[in-house]
Amino acid sequence: MSTLVQINVLPHQAEDDDYIAEVAFKKARLRADDVREWDIRKRSIDARKSPVKVSLQIEFWKNGEERPQIPPFVPQDVSNAKEIAIIGAGPAGLYAALRAVEGGLKPIVFERGKDVRARRRDLAAINKENIVNPDSNYCFGEGGAGTYSDGKLYTRSKKRGNVLKALEWFVHFGAVEDILVDAHPHIGTNKLPKIITAMREAIIQYGGEVRFDTKLTDLKIEDSAITAIQVNDTDWLDFDNVILATGHSARDIFYLLHKRNIKIEAKPFAIGVRIEHQQELIDDIQYHLDGDNPYLPPASYSLVQQVDGLGVYSFCMCPGGIIAPCATDQEEIVTNGWSPSKRDNPYANSGIVVSVTPEDLPNYKEGDPFVCLDFQKSVERACWEAAGKTQAAPAQRMRDFIDGCVSKDFPKTSYQPGIVSVDLNKVLPDMIAKRLKKAFLGFGRKMQGYLTNDAVIHAPESRTSSPVSIPRDWETLEHVEIKGLYPCGEGAGYAGGIISAAIDGINCVDKIVAKQEAQQ
């Protein structure tokens, strides 16, 4: 059995393996001759007070102890195995397919969008020409929303499945091993496409299939069980196990399920804005004016406050990042944030969102599964109209927003389609705007310097999670009314990021594998 010790070192010392070993050996009361191998198991920044420290968990294997060596990915040839349909090639869908290859099932992945390389042209079109392809954008396409929106791998979903397995698969397919160690692992949008491509190639290599430009358009249900799917409004394909991993923005899927009398429900979500500061300012605030320390990474922050009965919190904070246009329809505005692997852009951005339940909304109707979705759509369209009906975002300086005055000018921002000066108090719903203003004042008290008119608010941040859930049985993970249909990942309401979605994909296939084994 290995030995674990916790040590704290200064940032420049965290790069010195000899120093780390010396301190760790002393803390563990071990001599170097007693130890066969050691490694850093966890690494995090402790910036609660000055000086900033790096917290390290060190794992030792003494002489005579074997370090477990478990292959992260053990595929089978599934060319002639039983087929399962996986709708969507985001994290949930890809990990479901990889687990199927491990479990002896042949995955057929249907993705409405394009592969990662072809997808880039459509991202360029939305950034430079204000053209939104509804099937190929920041949300739709190989790898899902995560591929081109940062690659943050942090999750609180420790009880939902094997987080380490999910991370190890990322490393197996090309991610740096640091993600196994860092408390808040991050790959970076610039590196994710290559990893996603390697995953797809493995699925195909071992007998699975991945079909792009292939959209689910109908379902066939007989005797409360799924029997077939239709793609692209033409071909019907027989499947008795279908994993629905379509993501939080596939609104047509919610409408299809409702049309086919398949139960869906309104779900709490969050909506607000994305705010951008200079990264240098956030570094100085978080690192106690030691922001130019070359051994410290760009600083992040996490903020939360209760305002008038609803939670307001930071979401998807991107140090050294960029704000991106993430609409999935031409007549809407959606913002999101991402960071490259080095997080070396001069801006820090974060969603600041208000948590709402269906009952909180002015358009609430009991039993209406689309109450949250309709509210989300109304905000996105209002922002599109307010900024001139392009992909330019309505924007306002932070202090100006609080004071209710239109900003006369702006510092440079990272949002490529551009910004238009408006009074967001008149664009955002009153229940959202009022709470955001109070939260910004509170955040300014918590982080001295955060409340500044040099910060720019971009609206809206609206795709935090799915506004609709697809209910499933907690034991079988099948839909509560339809056998063989597995609602999965963020779009169904069972994940909140890349890793939790990936884990949910694995879990759904685990249930199918167990079901198949029981039937044999």
Short mmCIF file of C-alpha atoms in Angstrom, two decimals:
data_model
loop_
_atom_site.label_atom_id
_atom_site.label_comp_id
_atom_site.label_asym_id
_atom_site.label_seq_id
_atom_site.Cartn_x
_atom_site.Cartn_y
_atom_site.Cartn_z
CA MET A 1 0.00 0.00 0.00
CA SER A 2 1.33 3.44 -0.91
CA THR A 3 1.95 6.31 1.52
CA LEU A 4 0.43 9.79 1.08
CA VAL A 5 1.72 13.07 2.51
CA GLN A 6 0.63 16.69 2.03
CA ILE A 7 3.17 19.50 1.67
CA ASN A 8 3.02 23.21 0.82
CA VAL A 9 5.77 24.91 -1.17
CA LEU A 10 6.33 28.29 -2.79
CA PRO A 11 5.44 28.55 -6.50
CA HIS A 12 9.05 28.50 -7.70
CA GLN A 13 9.78 25.46 -5.51
CA ALA A 14 6.93 23.51 -7.14
CA GLU A 15 9.13 23.18 -10.25
CA ASP A 16 12.04 21.64 -8.32
CA ASP A 17 11.65 17.87 -8.00
CA ASP A 18 14.70 17.51 -5.74
CA TYR A 19 13.32 20.05 -3.30
CA ILE A 20 9.84 18.47 -3.35
CA ALA A 21 11.33 15.05 -2.68
CA GLU A 22 13.44 16.37 0.21
CA VAL A 23 10.47 18.06 1.91
CA ALA A 24 8.13 15.11 1.28
CA PHE A 25 10.61 12.51 2.55
CA LYS A 26 11.06 14.51 5.72
CA LYS A 27 7.29 14.92 6.19
CA ALA A 28 6.75 11.17 5.65
CA ARG A 29 9.72 10.27 7.84
CA LEU A 30 11.25 8.23 5.06
CA ARG A 31 14.75 7.96 3.68
CA ALA A 32 15.35 8.07 -0.06
CA ASP A 33 16.76 4.53 0.12
CA ASP A 34 13.40 3.33 1.51
CA VAL A 35 11.43 4.56 -1.49
CA ARG A 36 11.09 2.75 -4.80
CA GLU A 37 9.06 5.45 -6.55
CA TRP A 38 7.18 8.65 -5.82
CA ASP A 39 4.85 10.93 -7.71
CA ILE A 40 2.67 14.02 -7.31
CA ARG A 41 -0.91 12.86 -6.90
CA LYS A 42 -2.71 16.20 -6.52
CA ARG A 43 -1.66 19.82 -7.05
CA SER A 44 -3.56 23.01 -6.24
CA ILE A 45 -2.95 26.71 -5.60
CA ASP A 46 -3.56 28.01 -2.08
CA ALA A 47 -4.04 31.77 -2.50
CA ARG A 48 -6.06 32.40 0.65
CA LYS A 49 -3.27 34.53 2.10
CA SER A 50 0.15 35.85 1.19
CA PRO A 51 2.51 34.37 0.21
CA VAL A 52 0.68 32.16 -2.26
CA LYS A 53 1.56 28.49 -1.84
CA VAL A 54 1.29 25.40 -4.00
CA SER A 55 -0.31 22.49 -2.17
CA LEU A 56 1.01 19.07 -3.21
CA GLN A 57 -0.14 15.59 -2.28
CA ILE A 58 2.79 13.19 -2.71
CA GLU A 59 2.39 9.43 -3.06
CA PHE A 60 5.25 7.05 -2.16
CA TRP A 61 5.76 3.41 -3.02
CA LYS A 62 8.31 1.84 -0.69
CA ASN A 63 10.71 -0.93 -1.62
CA GLY A 64 8.71 -4.09 -2.15
CA GLU A 65 5.47 -2.24 -2.96
CA GLU A 66 4.09 -2.54 -6.47
CA ARG A 67 2.59 0.48 -8.17
CA PRO A 68 -0.65 -0.59 -9.87
CA GLN A 69 -0.42 -0.52 -13.66
CA ILE A 70 -3.93 -0.76 -15.08
CA PRO A 71 -4.44 -0.13 -18.81
CA PRO A 72 -6.82 2.84 -19.12
CA PHE A 73 -8.55 1.61 -22.27
CA VAL A 74 -9.06 -2.08 -23.15
CA PRO A 75 -10.90 -2.31 -26.49
CA GLN A 76 -12.44 -5.31 -28.24
CA ASP A 77 -13.10 -5.92 -31.92
CA VAL A 78 -16.82 -5.16 -32.12
CA SER A 79 -17.19 -5.27 -35.90
CA ASN A 80 -19.79 -8.06 -35.72
CA ALA A 81 -21.19 -7.32 -32.25
CA LYS A 82 -24.68 -6.19 -31.31
CA GLU A 83 -25.26 -2.59 -32.39
CA ILE A 84 -26.38 0.30 -30.20
CA ALA A 85 -27.26 3.80 -31.43
CA ILE A 86 -25.62 6.82 -29.82
CA ILE A 87 -27.15 10.16 -30.75
CA GLY A 88 -24.55 12.91 -30.42
CA ALA A 89 -20.74 12.93 -30.51
CA GLY A 90 -20.16 15.19 -27.52
CA PRO A 91 -18.36 13.94 -24.39
CA ALA A 92 -21.29 11.76 -23.33
CA GLY A 93 -21.64 10.22 -26.78
CA LEU A 94 -17.94 9.65 -27.43
CA TYR A 95 -17.33 8.13 -24.01
CA ALA A 96 -20.41 5.95 -24.41
CA ALA A 97 -18.97 4.73 -27.71
CA LEU A 98 -15.56 4.03 -26.20
CA ARG A 99 -17.15 2.13 -23.32
CA ALA A 100 -19.23 0.15 -25.83
CA VAL A 101 -16.02 -0.87 -27.61
CA GLU A 102 -14.64 -2.02 -24.27
CA GLY A 103 -17.87 -3.82 -23.38
CA GLY A 104 -18.30 -5.80 -26.58
CA LEU A 105 -21.03 -3.70 -28.23
CA LYS A 106 -20.83 -2.01 -31.62
CA PRO A 107 -21.53 1.73 -31.30
CA ILE A 108 -23.08 3.61 -34.20
CA VAL A 109 -22.66 7.31 -33.42
CA PHE A 110 -24.95 9.77 -35.22
CA GLU A 111 -23.75 13.38 -35.12
CA ARG A 112 -25.78 16.19 -36.68
CA GLY A 113 -22.69 18.36 -37.10
CA LYS A 114 -19.32 18.01 -38.77
CA ASP A 115 -15.98 16.57 -37.72
CA VAL A 116 -13.66 18.86 -35.75
CA ARG A 117 -11.64 19.98 -38.77
CA ALA A 118 -14.60 20.80 -41.03
CA ARG A 119 -16.34 22.49 -38.11
CA ARG A 120 -13.73 25.24 -38.00
CA ARG A 121 -15.03 26.88 -41.16
CA ASP A 122 -18.45 27.35 -39.58
CA LEU A 123 -16.89 28.82 -36.43
CA ALA A 124 -15.01 31.30 -38.63
CA ALA A 125 -18.28 32.19 -40.37
CA ILE A 126 -20.08 33.02 -37.13
CA ASN A 127 -17.11 35.05 -35.83
CA LYS A 128 -16.30 36.98 -38.99
CA GLU A 129 -19.48 36.99 -41.10
CA ASN A 130 -22.24 36.69 -38.47
CA ILE A 131 -23.51 33.51 -40.18
CA VAL A 132 -24.86 30.77 -37.89
CA ASN A 133 -25.03 27.22 -39.23
CA PRO A 134 -27.74 25.61 -37.04
CA ASP A 135 -26.09 22.18 -37.27
CA SER A 136 -22.41 23.17 -37.08
CA ASN A 137 -21.33 25.75 -34.52
CA TYR A 138 -19.77 26.04 -31.08
CA CYS A 139 -22.45 23.72 -29.65
CA PHE A 140 -22.96 21.16 -32.43
CA GLY A 141 -20.34 19.00 -34.10
CA GLU A 142 -17.74 16.41 -33.13
CA GLY A 143 -16.80 16.74 -29.48
CA GLY A 144 -19.89 18.82 -28.69
CA ALA A 145 -19.82 22.16 -26.92
CA GLY A 146 -16.65 21.25 -25.02
CA THR A 147 -14.37 20.93 -28.05
CA TYR A 148 -14.25 24.63 -28.84
CA SER A 149 -15.26 26.00 -25.48
CA ASP A 150 -12.29 25.50 -23.23
CA GLY A 151 -11.89 21.89 -22.14
CA LYS A 152 -12.23 22.44 -18.41
CA LEU A 153 -12.29 19.01 -16.76
CA TYR A 154 -13.15 19.93 -13.19
CA THR A 155 -16.23 18.22 -11.77
CA ARG A 156 -17.93 17.92 -8.41
CA SER A 157 -19.66 14.73 -9.56
CA LYS A 158 -17.50 12.40 -7.48
CA LYS A 159 -20.41 10.09 -6.71
CA ARG A 160 -21.61 9.68 -10.29
CA GLY A 161 -18.82 7.45 -11.51
CA ASN A 162 -15.12 6.99 -12.07
CA VAL A 163 -13.63 10.45 -12.58
CA LEU A 164 -10.10 9.04 -12.77
CA LYS A 165 -11.09 6.63 -15.55
CA ALA A 166 -12.54 9.50 -17.57
CA LEU A 167 -9.39 11.56 -17.12
CA GLU A 168 -7.13 8.60 -17.91
CA TRP A 169 -8.94 8.11 -21.20
CA PHE A 170 -8.17 11.72 -22.09
CA VAL A 171 -4.48 11.07 -21.36
CA HIS A 172 -4.58 7.81 -23.34
CA PHE A 173 -5.82 9.75 -26.37
CA GLY A 174 -3.27 12.53 -26.12
CA ALA A 175 -3.88 14.88 -23.18
CA VAL A 176 -1.00 15.82 -20.89
CA GLU A 177 -0.69 13.81 -17.68
CA ASP A 178 -1.01 17.00 -15.62
CA ILE A 179 -4.79 16.66 -15.85
CA LEU A 180 -4.52 13.63 -13.54
CA VAL A 181 -2.86 15.82 -10.91
CA ASP A 182 -4.25 19.34 -11.11
CA ALA A 183 -7.15 20.20 -8.82
CA HIS A 184 -8.82 22.06 -11.71
CA PRO A 185 -7.61 20.22 -14.82
CA HIS A 186 -7.79 21.96 -18.17
CA ILE A 187 -6.80 20.89 -21.68
CA GLY A 188 -7.44 23.98 -23.80
CA THR A 189 -9.49 24.54 -26.91
CA ASN A 190 -6.37 24.49 -29.11
CA LYS A 191 -5.49 20.92 -28.06
CA LEU A 192 -8.89 19.26 -27.72
CA PRO A 193 -9.61 18.71 -31.45
CA LYS A 194 -6.63 16.38 -31.86
CA ILE A 195 -7.70 14.35 -28.82
CA ILE A 196 -11.31 14.13 -30.00
CA THR A 197 -10.10 12.96 -33.43
CA ALA A 198 -8.02 10.21 -31.80
CA MET A 199 -11.08 9.01 -29.87
CA ARG A 200 -13.13 8.83 -33.06
CA GLU A 201 -10.36 6.96 -34.88
CA ALA A 202 -10.21 4.38 -32.07
CA ILE A 203 -13.97 3.84 -32.20
CA ILE A 204 -13.74 3.17 -35.93
CA GLN A 205 -10.56 1.09 -35.65
CA TYR A 206 -12.25 -1.42 -33.36
CA GLY A 207 -15.40 -1.79 -35.41
CA GLY A 208 -17.67 1.09 -34.40
CA GLU A 209 -19.03 3.77 -36.71
CA VAL A 210 -19.27 7.56 -36.55
CA ARG A 211 -21.62 9.26 -39.01
CA PHE A 212 -21.48 13.05 -39.41
CA ASP A 213 -24.13 15.34 -40.90
CA THR A 214 -26.67 12.82 -39.62
CA LYS A 215 -29.50 14.22 -37.52
CA LEU A 216 -32.06 12.26 -35.50
CA THR A 217 -35.47 13.28 -36.89
CA ASP A 218 -37.90 10.69 -35.50
CA LEU A 219 -38.32 7.73 -33.17
CA LYS A 220 -40.43 4.60 -33.43
CA ILE A 221 -41.93 3.33 -30.18
CA GLU A 222 -43.80 0.01 -29.93
CA ASP A 223 -45.17 -1.46 -26.68
CA SER A 224 -43.37 1.22 -24.64
CA ALA A 225 -39.98 0.31 -26.10
CA ILE A 226 -37.86 1.94 -28.77
CA THR A 227 -37.54 -0.09 -31.96
CA ALA A 228 -36.11 2.26 -34.59
CA ILE A 229 -34.81 5.75 -35.31
CA GLN A 230 -35.10 7.96 -38.36
CA VAL A 231 -32.19 10.12 -39.51
CA ASN A 232 -32.22 13.09 -41.88
CA ASP A 233 -35.99 12.70 -42.41
CA THR A 234 -35.41 9.66 -44.64
CA ASP A 235 -33.77 6.47 -43.42
CA TRP A 236 -35.30 4.28 -40.70
CA LEU A 237 -32.78 2.16 -38.78
CA ASP A 238 -33.65 -0.60 -36.32
CA PHE A 239 -32.23 -0.27 -32.79
CA ASP A 240 -33.51 -1.49 -29.44
CA ASN A 241 -30.92 0.46 -27.43
CA VAL A 242 -30.56 4.19 -28.11
CA ILE A 243 -28.44 6.56 -26.03
CA LEU A 244 -29.73 10.12 -26.37
CA ALA A 245 -26.68 12.32 -25.79
CA THR A 246 -27.65 15.37 -27.82
CA GLY A 247 -26.45 18.18 -25.52
CA HIS A 248 -28.15 21.12 -23.83
CA SER A 249 -28.87 23.06 -27.03
CA ALA A 250 -30.62 20.44 -29.20
CA ARG A 251 -34.03 22.03 -28.82
CA ASP A 252 -35.48 20.10 -31.75
CA ILE A 253 -34.99 16.88 -29.80
CA PHE A 254 -37.11 18.18 -26.93
CA TYR A 255 -39.85 19.13 -29.37
CA LEU A 256 -39.61 15.72 -31.06
CA LEU A 257 -39.96 13.86 -27.77
CA HIS A 258 -42.94 16.00 -26.79
CA LYS A 259 -44.55 15.39 -30.19
CA ARG A 260 -44.16 11.65 -29.69
CA ASN A 261 -45.70 11.87 -26.19
CA ILE A 262 -42.39 10.91 -24.56
CA LYS A 263 -42.26 12.55 -21.16
CA ILE A 264 -40.02 15.58 -20.67
CA GLU A 265 -40.03 18.16 -17.87
CA ALA A 266 -39.03 21.77 -17.29
CA LYS A 267 -35.77 21.94 -15.33
CA PRO A 268 -34.08 24.63 -13.22
CA PHE A 269 -31.20 26.34 -14.99
CA ALA A 270 -29.29 29.63 -14.82
CA ILE A 271 -29.09 32.68 -17.04
CA GLY A 272 -27.18 35.95 -16.93
CA VAL A 273 -24.21 37.61 -18.60
CA ARG A 274 -20.53 37.08 -19.31
CA ILE A 275 -18.15 39.63 -17.84
CA GLU A 276 -14.60 40.36 -18.95
CA HIS A 277 -11.77 41.90 -16.92
CA GLN A 278 -8.11 42.33 -17.65
CA GLN A 279 -6.35 39.15 -16.51
CA GLU A 280 -3.65 41.26 -14.86
CA LEU A 281 -6.26 42.75 -12.52
CA ILE A 282 -7.63 39.34 -11.50
CA ASP A 283 -4.08 38.10 -10.91
CA ASP A 284 -3.33 41.03 -8.59
CA ILE A 285 -6.58 40.58 -6.66
CA GLN A 286 -6.26 36.83 -6.22
CA TYR A 287 -2.52 36.70 -5.65
CA HIS A 288 -2.36 39.67 -3.27
CA LEU A 289 -0.50 41.98 -5.67
CA ASP A 290 1.92 39.19 -6.59
CA GLY A 291 0.24 38.77 -9.97
CA ASP A 292 3.46 39.13 -11.98
CA ASN A 293 5.03 36.04 -10.34
CA PRO A 294 6.15 33.98 -13.37
CA TYR A 295 5.63 30.72 -11.47
CA LEU A 296 1.93 31.31 -10.88
CA PRO A 297 -0.72 30.41 -13.46
CA PRO A 298 -3.30 33.01 -14.57
CA ALA A 299 -5.67 33.38 -11.64
CA SER A 300 -9.30 32.30 -11.62
CA TYR A 301 -12.11 33.10 -9.23
CA SER A 302 -15.31 31.56 -7.91
CA LEU A 303 -18.08 33.78 -6.56
CA VAL A 304 -21.54 33.08 -5.20
CA GLN A 305 -24.18 35.16 -3.42
CA GLN A 306 -27.84 34.85 -2.51
CA VAL A 307 -29.84 37.79 -3.89
CA ASP A 308 -33.56 38.16 -3.19
CA GLY A 309 -34.02 34.44 -2.72
CA LEU A 310 -32.08 33.28 -5.78
CA GLY A 311 -28.43 32.27 -6.13
CA VAL A 312 -26.12 34.35 -8.32
CA TYR A 313 -22.76 32.79 -9.10
CA SER A 314 -19.78 32.73 -11.42
CA PHE A 315 -19.89 30.04 -14.08
CA CYS A 316 -17.23 28.62 -16.42
CA MET A 317 -14.55 31.13 -15.42
CA CYS A 318 -11.87 31.38 -18.14
CA PRO A 319 -8.50 32.84 -17.12
CA GLY A 320 -6.49 34.10 -20.07
CA GLY A 321 -9.55 33.46 -22.18
CA ILE A 322 -11.82 34.61 -24.98
CA ILE A 323 -15.57 35.22 -25.20
CA ALA A 324 -17.12 33.32 -28.11
CA PRO A 325 -20.44 33.53 -30.01
CA CYS A 326 -22.32 30.29 -29.33
CA ALA A 327 -25.72 30.78 -30.95
CA THR A 328 -27.35 27.79 -32.62
CA ASP A 329 -29.87 29.85 -34.59
CA GLN A 330 -29.43 32.98 -36.69
CA GLU A 331 -31.90 35.09 -34.69
CA GLU A 332 -30.33 34.85 -31.24
CA ILE A 333 -27.23 35.84 -29.29
CA VAL A 334 -25.45 33.42 -26.95
CA THR A 335 -22.05 34.03 -25.32
CA ASN A 336 -19.66 31.55 -23.75
CA GLY A 337 -16.00 31.54 -22.80
CA TRP A 338 -12.92 29.44 -23.49
CA SER A 339 -9.19 29.44 -22.87
CA PRO A 340 -6.26 28.04 -24.86
CA SER A 341 -4.00 25.56 -23.09
CA LYS A 342 -1.52 28.26 -21.99
CA ARG A 343 -4.29 30.62 -20.86
CA ASP A 344 -2.14 33.44 -22.17
CA ASN A 345 -4.70 35.91 -23.53
CA PRO A 346 -4.84 39.27 -21.70
CA TYR A 347 -8.48 38.83 -20.64
CA ALA A 348 -10.28 36.95 -17.87
CA ASN A 349 -13.95 36.21 -18.45
CA SER A 350 -16.68 34.44 -16.53
CA GLY A 351 -20.37 33.86 -16.72
CA ILE A 352 -22.27 35.55 -13.90
CA VAL A 353 -25.66 33.89 -13.79
CA VAL A 354 -28.87 33.80 -11.78
CA SER A 355 -30.21 30.40 -10.80
CA VAL A 356 -33.92 30.07 -11.59
CA THR A 357 -36.58 27.40 -11.24
CA PRO A 358 -39.65 27.12 -13.48
CA GLU A 359 -41.82 28.61 -10.72
CA ASP A 360 -39.63 31.74 -10.59
CA LEU A 361 -40.37 32.71 -14.17
CA PRO A 362 -43.03 35.21 -15.26
CA ASN A 363 -44.23 32.82 -18.01
CA TYR A 364 -44.66 29.86 -15.61
CA LYS A 365 -47.45 27.41 -16.37
CA GLU A 366 -47.83 24.29 -14.28
CA GLY A 367 -46.94 21.19 -16.27
CA ASP A 368 -45.45 23.11 -19.20
CA PRO A 369 -42.16 21.38 -20.09
CA PHE A 370 -41.00 24.36 -22.17
CA VAL A 371 -41.39 27.16 -19.63
CA CYS A 372 -37.64 27.49 -19.02
CA LEU A 373 -36.76 26.92 -22.66
CA ASP A 374 -39.19 29.61 -23.79
CA PHE A 375 -37.72 32.06 -21.27
CA GLN A 376 -34.20 31.24 -22.44
CA LYS A 377 -35.18 31.77 -26.08
CA SER A 378 -36.89 35.08 -25.31
CA VAL A 379 -33.75 36.48 -23.64
CA GLU A 380 -31.48 35.35 -26.48
CA ARG A 381 -33.75 36.91 -29.10
CA ALA A 382 -34.14 40.16 -27.14
CA CYS A 383 -30.35 40.50 -26.98
CA TRP A 384 -30.07 39.80 -30.72
CA GLU A 385 -32.61 42.51 -31.50
CA ALA A 386 -31.05 45.02 -29.09
CA ALA A 387 -27.60 44.72 -30.69
CA GLY A 388 -28.76 45.15 -34.28
CA LYS A 389 -29.73 41.63 -35.33
CA THR A 390 -26.21 40.39 -36.06
CA GLN A 391 -23.91 38.31 -33.86
CA ALA A 392 -22.64 41.46 -32.16
CA ALA A 393 -23.45 41.28 -28.45
CA PRO A 394 -25.24 43.94 -26.40
CA ALA A 395 -22.75 45.22 -23.86
CA GLN A 396 -22.22 47.69 -21.03
CA ARG A 397 -19.44 48.64 -18.68
CA MET A 398 -19.92 47.18 -15.21
CA ARG A 399 -20.40 50.43 -13.28
CA ASP A 400 -22.58 51.85 -16.02
CA PHE A 401 -24.83 48.79 -15.74
CA ILE A 402 -25.22 49.31 -12.00
CA ASP A 403 -25.90 53.03 -12.51
CA GLY A 404 -28.27 52.46 -15.44
CA CYS A 405 -26.43 54.56 -18.00
CA VAL A 406 -25.40 53.61 -21.52
CA SER A 407 -21.62 53.25 -21.94
CA LYS A 408 -20.08 55.92 -24.18
CA ASP A 409 -17.15 53.75 -25.20
CA PHE A 410 -15.45 50.44 -24.41
CA PRO A 411 -12.00 49.04 -23.82
CA LYS A 412 -10.99 46.39 -26.32
CA THR A 413 -12.74 43.07 -25.72
CA SER A 414 -12.06 39.53 -26.94
CA TYR A 415 -15.54 39.03 -28.44
CA GLN A 416 -14.74 38.87 -32.15
CA PRO A 417 -18.14 39.69 -33.72
CA GLY A 418 -18.10 42.99 -31.81
CA ILE A 419 -20.24 44.64 -29.14
CA VAL A 420 -22.98 47.28 -29.20
CA SER A 421 -23.56 49.74 -26.36
CA VAL A 422 -26.99 49.34 -24.76
CA ASP A 423 -28.56 49.64 -21.33
CA LEU A 424 -28.80 45.98 -20.34
CA ASN A 425 -31.29 46.94 -17.64
CA LYS A 426 -33.77 47.48 -20.48
CA VAL A 427 -32.81 44.33 -22.40
CA LEU A 428 -32.52 41.67 -19.71
CA PRO A 429 -35.60 40.57 -17.76
CA ASP A 430 -36.06 42.72 -14.67
CA MET A 431 -35.74 39.73 -12.33
CA ILE A 432 -32.31 38.96 -13.80
CA ALA A 433 -30.94 42.49 -14.13
CA LYS A 434 -31.81 43.56 -10.57
CA ARG A 435 -30.17 40.50 -9.04
CA LEU A 436 -27.06 40.86 -11.18
CA LYS A 437 -26.60 44.47 -10.04
CA LYS A 438 -26.86 43.51 -6.37
CA ALA A 439 -24.52 40.56 -6.90
CA PHE A 440 -21.88 42.72 -8.60
CA LEU A 441 -21.92 45.06 -5.61
CA GLY A 442 -21.46 42.07 -3.30
CA PHE A 443 -18.70 40.59 -5.43
CA GLY A 444 -16.93 43.95 -5.35
CA ARG A 445 -16.85 43.73 -1.55
CA LYS A 446 -15.49 40.18 -1.66
CA MET A 447 -12.82 40.92 -4.29
CA GLN A 448 -11.46 44.44 -3.88
CA GLY A 449 -11.00 45.86 -7.37
CA TYR A 450 -13.43 43.50 -9.12
CA LEU A 451 -16.15 46.17 -9.34
CA THR A 452 -14.68 48.42 -12.00
CA ASN A 453 -15.97 50.29 -15.02
CA ASP A 454 -13.08 48.82 -17.00
CA ALA A 455 -14.92 45.48 -16.91
CA VAL A 456 -17.33 44.85 -19.79
CA ILE A 457 -20.58 42.89 -19.52
CA HIS A 458 -21.60 40.87 -22.61
CA ALA A 459 -25.13 39.45 -22.83
CA PRO A 460 -26.44 36.86 -22.53
CA GLU A 461 -24.82 33.85 -20.85
CA SER A 462 -27.77 31.50 -21.29
CA ARG A 463 -26.58 27.96 -22.05
CA THR A 464 -25.32 27.05 -18.60
CA SER A 465 -27.31 23.80 -18.63
CA SER A 466 -30.35 22.29 -20.25
CA PRO A 467 -33.67 24.03 -19.46
CA VAL A 468 -35.42 20.69 -20.03
CA SER A 469 -34.86 17.29 -18.41
CA ILE A 470 -35.68 13.87 -19.82
CA PRO A 471 -36.68 11.72 -16.84
CA ARG A 472 -35.12 8.30 -16.45
CA ASP A 473 -35.26 5.37 -14.06
CA TRP A 474 -32.47 5.73 -11.51
CA GLU A 475 -31.76 2.01 -11.53
CA THR A 476 -31.82 1.14 -15.24
CA LEU A 477 -31.05 4.66 -16.58
CA GLU A 478 -33.74 4.09 -19.21
CA HIS A 479 -36.48 6.63 -19.81
CA VAL A 480 -39.20 6.25 -17.19
CA GLU A 481 -41.72 5.20 -19.86
CA ILE A 482 -39.64 3.91 -22.81
CA LYS A 483 -37.48 0.79 -22.58
CA GLY A 484 -34.21 0.96 -24.46
CA LEU A 485 -34.10 4.76 -24.56
CA TYR A 486 -31.28 6.15 -22.42
CA PRO A 487 -31.40 9.93 -21.78
CA CYS A 488 -27.78 10.88 -21.20
CA GLY A 489 -25.49 13.78 -20.39
CA GLU A 490 -26.15 17.51 -20.24
CA GLY A 491 -29.05 17.58 -22.67
CA ALA A 492 -31.06 15.17 -20.56
CA GLY A 493 -30.20 16.97 -17.32
CA TYR A 494 -27.69 14.48 -15.88
CA ALA A 495 -24.36 16.27 -16.28
CA GLY A 496 -22.82 19.71 -16.00
CA GLY A 497 -19.57 19.63 -17.92
CA ILE A 498 -17.20 17.48 -19.96
CA ILE A 499 -16.24 14.97 -17.27
CA SER A 500 -19.67 14.49 -15.72
CA ALA A 501 -21.11 14.04 -19.23
CA ALA A 502 -18.39 11.54 -20.11
CA ILE A 503 -19.07 9.59 -16.92
CA ASP A 504 -22.78 9.53 -17.67
CA GLY A 505 -22.06 8.10 -21.12
CA ILE A 506 -20.01 5.33 -19.52
CA ASN A 507 -22.73 4.65 -16.96
CA CYS A 508 -25.45 4.29 -19.60
CA VAL A 509 -23.41 1.76 -21.57
CA ASP A 510 -22.62 -0.13 -18.37
CA LYS A 511 -26.37 -0.62 -17.94
CA ILE A 512 -26.78 -1.84 -21.52
CA VAL A 513 -23.86 -4.26 -21.16
CA ALA A 514 -25.35 -5.62 -17.93
CA LYS A 515 -28.76 -5.98 -19.58
CA GLN A 516 -27.28 -7.88 -22.51
CA GLU A 517 -25.36 -10.21 -20.22
CA ALA A 518 -28.53 -10.93 -18.21
CA GLN A 519 -30.40 -11.85 -21.41
CA GLN A 520 -27.74 -14.31 -22.56
#
